[in-house]
PDB file of C-alpha atoms in Angstrom:
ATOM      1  CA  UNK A   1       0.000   0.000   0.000  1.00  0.00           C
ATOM      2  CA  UNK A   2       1.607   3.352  -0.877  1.00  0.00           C
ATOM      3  CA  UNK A   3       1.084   6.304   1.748  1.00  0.00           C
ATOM      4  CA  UNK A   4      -0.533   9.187   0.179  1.00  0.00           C
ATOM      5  CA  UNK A   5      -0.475  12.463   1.222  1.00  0.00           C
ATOM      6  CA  UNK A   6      -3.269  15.188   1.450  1.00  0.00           C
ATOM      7  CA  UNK A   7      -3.340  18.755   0.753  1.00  0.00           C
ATOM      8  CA  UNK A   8      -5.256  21.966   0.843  1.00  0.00           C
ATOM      9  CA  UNK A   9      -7.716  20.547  -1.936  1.00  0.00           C
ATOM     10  CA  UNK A  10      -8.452  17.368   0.802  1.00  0.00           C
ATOM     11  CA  UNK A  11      -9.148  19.498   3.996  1.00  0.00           C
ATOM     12  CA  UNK A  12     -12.150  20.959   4.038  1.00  0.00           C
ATOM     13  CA  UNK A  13     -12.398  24.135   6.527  1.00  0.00           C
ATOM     14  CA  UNK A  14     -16.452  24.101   6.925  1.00  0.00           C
ATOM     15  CA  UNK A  15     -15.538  21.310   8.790  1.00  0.00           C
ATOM     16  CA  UNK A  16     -14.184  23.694  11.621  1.00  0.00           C
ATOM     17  CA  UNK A  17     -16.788  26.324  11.097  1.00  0.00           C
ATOM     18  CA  UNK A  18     -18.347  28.159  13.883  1.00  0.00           C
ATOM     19  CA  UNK A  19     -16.322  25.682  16.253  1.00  0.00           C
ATOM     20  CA  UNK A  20     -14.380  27.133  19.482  1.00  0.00           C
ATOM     21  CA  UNK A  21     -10.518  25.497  19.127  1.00  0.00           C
ATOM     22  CA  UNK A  22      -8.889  25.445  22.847  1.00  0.00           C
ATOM     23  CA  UNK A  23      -5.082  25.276  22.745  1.00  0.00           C
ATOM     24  CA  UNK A  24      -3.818  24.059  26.035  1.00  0.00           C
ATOM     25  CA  UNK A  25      -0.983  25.549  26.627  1.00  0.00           C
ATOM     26  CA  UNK A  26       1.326  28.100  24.783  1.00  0.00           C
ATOM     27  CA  UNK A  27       4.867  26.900  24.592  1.00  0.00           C
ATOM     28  CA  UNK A  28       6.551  26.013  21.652  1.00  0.00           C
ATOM     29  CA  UNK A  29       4.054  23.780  19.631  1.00  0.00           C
ATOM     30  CA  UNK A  30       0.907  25.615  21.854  1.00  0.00           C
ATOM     31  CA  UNK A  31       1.805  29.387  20.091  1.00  0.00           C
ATOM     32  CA  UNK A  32       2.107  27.812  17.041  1.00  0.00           C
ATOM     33  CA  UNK A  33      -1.526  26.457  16.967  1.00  0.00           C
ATOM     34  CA  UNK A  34      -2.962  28.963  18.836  1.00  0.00           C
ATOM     35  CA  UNK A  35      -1.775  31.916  16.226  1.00  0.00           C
ATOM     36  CA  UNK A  36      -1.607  29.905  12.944  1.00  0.00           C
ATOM     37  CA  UNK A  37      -5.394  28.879  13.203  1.00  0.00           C
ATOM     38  CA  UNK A  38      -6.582  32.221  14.706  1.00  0.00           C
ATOM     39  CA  UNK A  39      -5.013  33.910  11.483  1.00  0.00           C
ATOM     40  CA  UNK A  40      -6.522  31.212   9.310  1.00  0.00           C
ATOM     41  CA  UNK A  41      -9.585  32.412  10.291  1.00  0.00           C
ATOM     42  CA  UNK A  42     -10.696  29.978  13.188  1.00  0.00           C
ATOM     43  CA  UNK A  43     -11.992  31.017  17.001  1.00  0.00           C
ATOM     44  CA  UNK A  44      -9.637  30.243  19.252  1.00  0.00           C
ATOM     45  CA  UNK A  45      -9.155  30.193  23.290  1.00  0.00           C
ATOM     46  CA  UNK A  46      -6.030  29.553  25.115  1.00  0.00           C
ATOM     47  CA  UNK A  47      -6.212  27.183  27.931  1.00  0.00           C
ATOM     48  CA  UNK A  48      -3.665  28.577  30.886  1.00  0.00           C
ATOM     49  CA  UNK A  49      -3.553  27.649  34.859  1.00  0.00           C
ATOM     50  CA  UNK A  50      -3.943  30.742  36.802  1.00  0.00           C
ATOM     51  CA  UNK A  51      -0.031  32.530  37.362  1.00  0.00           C
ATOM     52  CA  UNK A  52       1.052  31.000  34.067  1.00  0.00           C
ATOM     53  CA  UNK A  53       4.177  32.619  32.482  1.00  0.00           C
ATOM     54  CA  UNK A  54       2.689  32.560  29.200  1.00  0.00           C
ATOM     55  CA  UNK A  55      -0.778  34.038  29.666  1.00  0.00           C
ATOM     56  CA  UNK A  56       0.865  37.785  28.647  1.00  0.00           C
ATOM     57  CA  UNK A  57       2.413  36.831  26.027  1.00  0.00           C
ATOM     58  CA  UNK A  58      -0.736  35.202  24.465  1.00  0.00           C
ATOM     59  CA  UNK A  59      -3.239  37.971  25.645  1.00  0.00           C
ATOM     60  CA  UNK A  60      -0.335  40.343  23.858  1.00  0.00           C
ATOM     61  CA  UNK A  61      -0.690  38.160  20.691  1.00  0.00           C
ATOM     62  CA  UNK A  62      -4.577  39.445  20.765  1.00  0.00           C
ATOM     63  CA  UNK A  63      -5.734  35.874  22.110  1.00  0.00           C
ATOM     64  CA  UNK A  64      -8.755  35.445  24.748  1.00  0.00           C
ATOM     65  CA  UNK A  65      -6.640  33.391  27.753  1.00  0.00           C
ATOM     66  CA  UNK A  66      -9.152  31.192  30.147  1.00  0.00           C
ATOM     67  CA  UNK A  67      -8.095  28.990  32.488  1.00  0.00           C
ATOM     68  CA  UNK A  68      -7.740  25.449  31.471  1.00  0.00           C
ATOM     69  CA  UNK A  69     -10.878  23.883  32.377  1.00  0.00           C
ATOM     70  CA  UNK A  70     -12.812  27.278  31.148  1.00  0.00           C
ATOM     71  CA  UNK A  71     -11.052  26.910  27.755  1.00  0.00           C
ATOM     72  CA  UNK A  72     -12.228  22.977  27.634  1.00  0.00           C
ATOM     73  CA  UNK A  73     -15.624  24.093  28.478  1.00  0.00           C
ATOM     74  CA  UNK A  74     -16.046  26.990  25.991  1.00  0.00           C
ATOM     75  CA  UNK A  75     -14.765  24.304  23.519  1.00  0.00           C
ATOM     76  CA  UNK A  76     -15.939  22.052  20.332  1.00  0.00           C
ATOM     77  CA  UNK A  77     -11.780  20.823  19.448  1.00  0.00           C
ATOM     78  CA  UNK A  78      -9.110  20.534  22.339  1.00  0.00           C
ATOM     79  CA  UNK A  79      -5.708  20.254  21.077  1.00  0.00           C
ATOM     80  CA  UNK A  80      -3.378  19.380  24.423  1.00  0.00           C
ATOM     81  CA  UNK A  81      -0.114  21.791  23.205  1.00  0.00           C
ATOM     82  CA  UNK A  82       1.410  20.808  27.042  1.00  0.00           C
ATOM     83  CA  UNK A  83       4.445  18.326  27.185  1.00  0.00           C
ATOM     84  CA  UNK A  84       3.379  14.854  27.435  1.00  0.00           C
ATOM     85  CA  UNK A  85       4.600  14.522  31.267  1.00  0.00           C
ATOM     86  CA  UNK A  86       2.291  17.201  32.214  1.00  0.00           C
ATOM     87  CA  UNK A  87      -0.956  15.604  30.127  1.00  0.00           C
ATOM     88  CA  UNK A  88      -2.238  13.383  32.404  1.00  0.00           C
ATOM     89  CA  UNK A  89      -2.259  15.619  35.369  1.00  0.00           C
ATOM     90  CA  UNK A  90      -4.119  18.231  33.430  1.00  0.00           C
ATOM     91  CA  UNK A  91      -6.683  15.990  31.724  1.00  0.00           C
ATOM     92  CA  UNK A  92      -7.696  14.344  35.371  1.00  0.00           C
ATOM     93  CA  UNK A  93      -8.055  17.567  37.115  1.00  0.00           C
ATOM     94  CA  UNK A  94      -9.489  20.176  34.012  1.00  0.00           C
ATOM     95  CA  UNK A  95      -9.668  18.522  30.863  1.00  0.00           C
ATOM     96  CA  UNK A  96     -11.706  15.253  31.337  1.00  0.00           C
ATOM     97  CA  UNK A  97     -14.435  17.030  33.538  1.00  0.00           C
ATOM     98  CA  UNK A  98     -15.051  19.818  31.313  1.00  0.00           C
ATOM     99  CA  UNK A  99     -15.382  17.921  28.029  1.00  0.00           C
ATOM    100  CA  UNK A 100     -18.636  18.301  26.109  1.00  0.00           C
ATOM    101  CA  UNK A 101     -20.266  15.010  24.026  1.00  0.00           C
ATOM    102  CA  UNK A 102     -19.264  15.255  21.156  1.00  0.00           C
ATOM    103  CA  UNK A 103     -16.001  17.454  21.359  1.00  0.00           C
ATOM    104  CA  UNK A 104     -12.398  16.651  19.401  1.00  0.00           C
ATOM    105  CA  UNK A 105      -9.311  15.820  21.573  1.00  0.00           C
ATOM    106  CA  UNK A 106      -6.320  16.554  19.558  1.00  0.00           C
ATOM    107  CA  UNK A 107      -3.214  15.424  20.491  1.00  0.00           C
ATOM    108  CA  UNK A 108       0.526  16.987  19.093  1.00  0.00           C
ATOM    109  CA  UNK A 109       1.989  13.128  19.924  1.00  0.00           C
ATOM    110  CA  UNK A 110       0.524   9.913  20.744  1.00  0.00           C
ATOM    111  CA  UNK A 111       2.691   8.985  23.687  1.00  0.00           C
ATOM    112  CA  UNK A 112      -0.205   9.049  26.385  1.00  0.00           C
ATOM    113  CA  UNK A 113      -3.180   7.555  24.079  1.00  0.00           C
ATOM    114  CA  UNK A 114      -0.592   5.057  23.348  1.00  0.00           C
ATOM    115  CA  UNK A 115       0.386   3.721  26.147  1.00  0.00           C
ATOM    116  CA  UNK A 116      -3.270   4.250  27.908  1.00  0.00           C
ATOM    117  CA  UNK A 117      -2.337   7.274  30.316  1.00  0.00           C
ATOM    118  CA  UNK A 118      -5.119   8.693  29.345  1.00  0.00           C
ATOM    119  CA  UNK A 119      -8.223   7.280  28.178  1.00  0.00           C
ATOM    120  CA  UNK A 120     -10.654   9.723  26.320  1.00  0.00           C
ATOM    121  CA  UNK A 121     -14.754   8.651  26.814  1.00  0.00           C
ATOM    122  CA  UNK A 122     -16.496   7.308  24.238  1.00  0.00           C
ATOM    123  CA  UNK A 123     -18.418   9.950  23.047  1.00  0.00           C
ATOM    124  CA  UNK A 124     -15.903  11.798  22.084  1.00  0.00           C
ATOM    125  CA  UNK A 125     -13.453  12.303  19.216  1.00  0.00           C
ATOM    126  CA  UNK A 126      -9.636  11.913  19.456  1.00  0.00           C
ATOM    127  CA  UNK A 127      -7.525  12.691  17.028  1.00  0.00           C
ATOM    128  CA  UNK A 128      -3.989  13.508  16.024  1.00  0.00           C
ATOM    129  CA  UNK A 129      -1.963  16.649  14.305  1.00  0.00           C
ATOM    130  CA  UNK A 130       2.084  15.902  14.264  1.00  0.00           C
ATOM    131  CA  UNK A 131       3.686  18.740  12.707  1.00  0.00           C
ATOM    132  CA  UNK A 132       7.200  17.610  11.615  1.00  0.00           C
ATOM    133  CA  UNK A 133       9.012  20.646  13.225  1.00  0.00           C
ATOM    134  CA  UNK A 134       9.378  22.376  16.547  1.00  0.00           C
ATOM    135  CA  UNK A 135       6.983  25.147  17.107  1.00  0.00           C
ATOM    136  CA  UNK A 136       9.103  28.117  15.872  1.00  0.00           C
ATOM    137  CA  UNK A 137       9.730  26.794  12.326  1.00  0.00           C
ATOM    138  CA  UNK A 138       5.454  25.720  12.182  1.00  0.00           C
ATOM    139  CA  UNK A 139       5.046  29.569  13.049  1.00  0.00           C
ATOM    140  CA  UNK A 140       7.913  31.479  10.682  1.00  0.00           C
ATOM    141  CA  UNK A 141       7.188  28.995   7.674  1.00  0.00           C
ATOM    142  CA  UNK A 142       3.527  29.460   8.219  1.00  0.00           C
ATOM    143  CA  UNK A 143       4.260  33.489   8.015  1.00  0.00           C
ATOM    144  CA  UNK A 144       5.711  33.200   4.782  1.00  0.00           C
ATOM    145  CA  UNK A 145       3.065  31.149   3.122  1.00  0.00           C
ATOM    146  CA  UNK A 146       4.558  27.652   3.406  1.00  0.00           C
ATOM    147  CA  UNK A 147       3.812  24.773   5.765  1.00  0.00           C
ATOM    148  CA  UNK A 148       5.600  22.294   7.454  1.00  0.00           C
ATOM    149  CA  UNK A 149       4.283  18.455   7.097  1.00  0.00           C
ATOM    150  CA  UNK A 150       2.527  16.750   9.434  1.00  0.00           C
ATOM    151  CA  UNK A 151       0.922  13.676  10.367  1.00  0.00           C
ATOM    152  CA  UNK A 152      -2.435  13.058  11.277  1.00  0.00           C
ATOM    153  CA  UNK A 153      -4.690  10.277  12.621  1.00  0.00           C
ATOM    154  CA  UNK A 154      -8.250   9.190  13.616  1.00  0.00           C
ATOM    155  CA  UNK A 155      -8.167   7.137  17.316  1.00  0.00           C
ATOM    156  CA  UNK A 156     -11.478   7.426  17.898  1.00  0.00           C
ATOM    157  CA  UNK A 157     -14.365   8.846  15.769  1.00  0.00           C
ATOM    158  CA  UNK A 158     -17.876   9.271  17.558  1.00  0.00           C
ATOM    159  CA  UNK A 159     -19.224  11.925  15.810  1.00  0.00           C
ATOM    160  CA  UNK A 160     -18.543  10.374  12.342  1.00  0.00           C
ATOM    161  CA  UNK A 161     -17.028  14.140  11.589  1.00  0.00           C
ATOM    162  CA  UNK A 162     -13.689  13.259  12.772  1.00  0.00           C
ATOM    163  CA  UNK A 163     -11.440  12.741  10.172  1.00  0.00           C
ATOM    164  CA  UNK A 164     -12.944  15.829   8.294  1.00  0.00           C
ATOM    165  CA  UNK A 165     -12.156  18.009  11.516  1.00  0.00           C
ATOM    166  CA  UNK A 166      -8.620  16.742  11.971  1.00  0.00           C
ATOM    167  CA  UNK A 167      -7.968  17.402   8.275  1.00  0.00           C
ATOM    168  CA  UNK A 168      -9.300  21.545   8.908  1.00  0.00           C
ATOM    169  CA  UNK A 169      -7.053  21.624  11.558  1.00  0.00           C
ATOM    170  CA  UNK A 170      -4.442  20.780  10.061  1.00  0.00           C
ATOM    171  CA  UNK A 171      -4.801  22.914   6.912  1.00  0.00           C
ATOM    172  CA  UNK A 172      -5.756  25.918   9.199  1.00  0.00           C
ATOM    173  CA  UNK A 173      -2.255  24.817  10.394  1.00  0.00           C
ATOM    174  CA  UNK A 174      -1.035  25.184   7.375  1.00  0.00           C
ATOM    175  CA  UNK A 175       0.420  21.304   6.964  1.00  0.00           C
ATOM    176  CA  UNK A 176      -1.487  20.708   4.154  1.00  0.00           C
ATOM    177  CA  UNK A 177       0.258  23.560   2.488  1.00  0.00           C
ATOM    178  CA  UNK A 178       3.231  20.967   2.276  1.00  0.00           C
ATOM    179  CA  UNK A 179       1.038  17.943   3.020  1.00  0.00           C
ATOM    180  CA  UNK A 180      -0.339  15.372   5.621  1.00  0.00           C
ATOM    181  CA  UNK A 181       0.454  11.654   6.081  1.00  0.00           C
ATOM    182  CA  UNK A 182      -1.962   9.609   7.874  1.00  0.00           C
ATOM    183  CA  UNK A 183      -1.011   7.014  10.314  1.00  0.00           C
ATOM    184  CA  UNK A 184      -1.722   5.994  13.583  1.00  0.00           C
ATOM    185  CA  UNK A 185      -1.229   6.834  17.221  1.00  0.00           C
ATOM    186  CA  UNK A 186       0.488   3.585  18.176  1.00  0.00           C
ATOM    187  CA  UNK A 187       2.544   3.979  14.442  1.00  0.00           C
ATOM    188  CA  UNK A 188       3.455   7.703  15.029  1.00  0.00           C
ATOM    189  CA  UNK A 189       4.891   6.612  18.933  1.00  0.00           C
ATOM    190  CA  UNK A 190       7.129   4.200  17.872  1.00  0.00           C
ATOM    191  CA  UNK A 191       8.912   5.804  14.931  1.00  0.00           C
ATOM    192  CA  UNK A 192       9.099   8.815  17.114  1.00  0.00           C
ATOM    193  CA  UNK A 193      10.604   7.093  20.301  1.00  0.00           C
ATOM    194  CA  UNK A 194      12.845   4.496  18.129  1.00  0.00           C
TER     195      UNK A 194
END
């Protein structure tokens, strides 16, 4: 089976339309997200605990900064931009409990779907956006018009509008610019950690 890869032409960004995105966090892959999709258009909230270093520099990048569990709540897509150490604290205490039905995890890395950390409910979607590149080169290359690859994957898909969202994120990412590969959580892992 050859991999194929996707592109503007295969993400559709009605998919993402009138939905609230929730960044959690705003480090290096977080500020990425956060102001790529805001300038392609899409709503965004940042997702901060209270006395975070980073809320000024997001509410100086014009972003609305909630707390963590206020960002989840105000959300339809949740992409988890905080290093994979700190996920499973975070989802316990202010991600899991504020999670609407029907609502997109995204995850930067599979690590903690992988290995079960954490184990999203069923009626909700999880997903995956990789982008090949720390956060500063998604940003600058972005800026410029290009995009950096990514990879992308369905885990779970409850809403039967899964795929289609994952794909809008990633464009409004600007990965499809370059393109998207699609794999797997348990295939993007590995090849990441060996």
């Amino acid at each position: 089976m050859t991999a194929r890869m996707y592109y503007d032409a295969d993400a559709d960004p009605a998919a993402l339309a009138g939905q609230v995105v929730a960044i959690i966090g705003f480090g290096s892959q977080g500020h990425a997200h956060a102001l790529n999709l805001h300038e392609s258009g899409v709503r965004v909230v940042v997702g901060l605990p209270e006395g975070s270093k980073s809320r000024g520099p997001a509410e100086e990048a014009g972003l609305e900064v909630l707390t963590t569990g206020s960002a989840v709540a105000r959300a339809d897509v949740v992409m988890i931009a905080i290093p994979d150490t700190a996920q499973k604290a975070a989802w316990d205490a202010d991600i899991a409990p504020n999670l609407g039905p029907g609502a997109l995890v995204l995850f930067a890395h599979g690590f903690n779907i992988r290995f079960g950390r954490i184990a999203p409910p069923e009626g909700v979607d999880v997903g995956m956006v990789a982008p090949k590149g720390p956060g500063h080169l998604v940003r600058s290359v972005y800026e410029s018009g290009g995009g950096v690859p990514a990879l992308f994957a369905v885990h779970q898909d409850a809403t039967g509008t899964a795929r289609a969202r994952v794909l809008a994120y990633a464009r409004a990412l600007g990965n499809t610019r370059a393109g998207v590969l699609e794999t797997t959580f348990a295939e993007e892992t590995e090849t990441d950690l060996f």
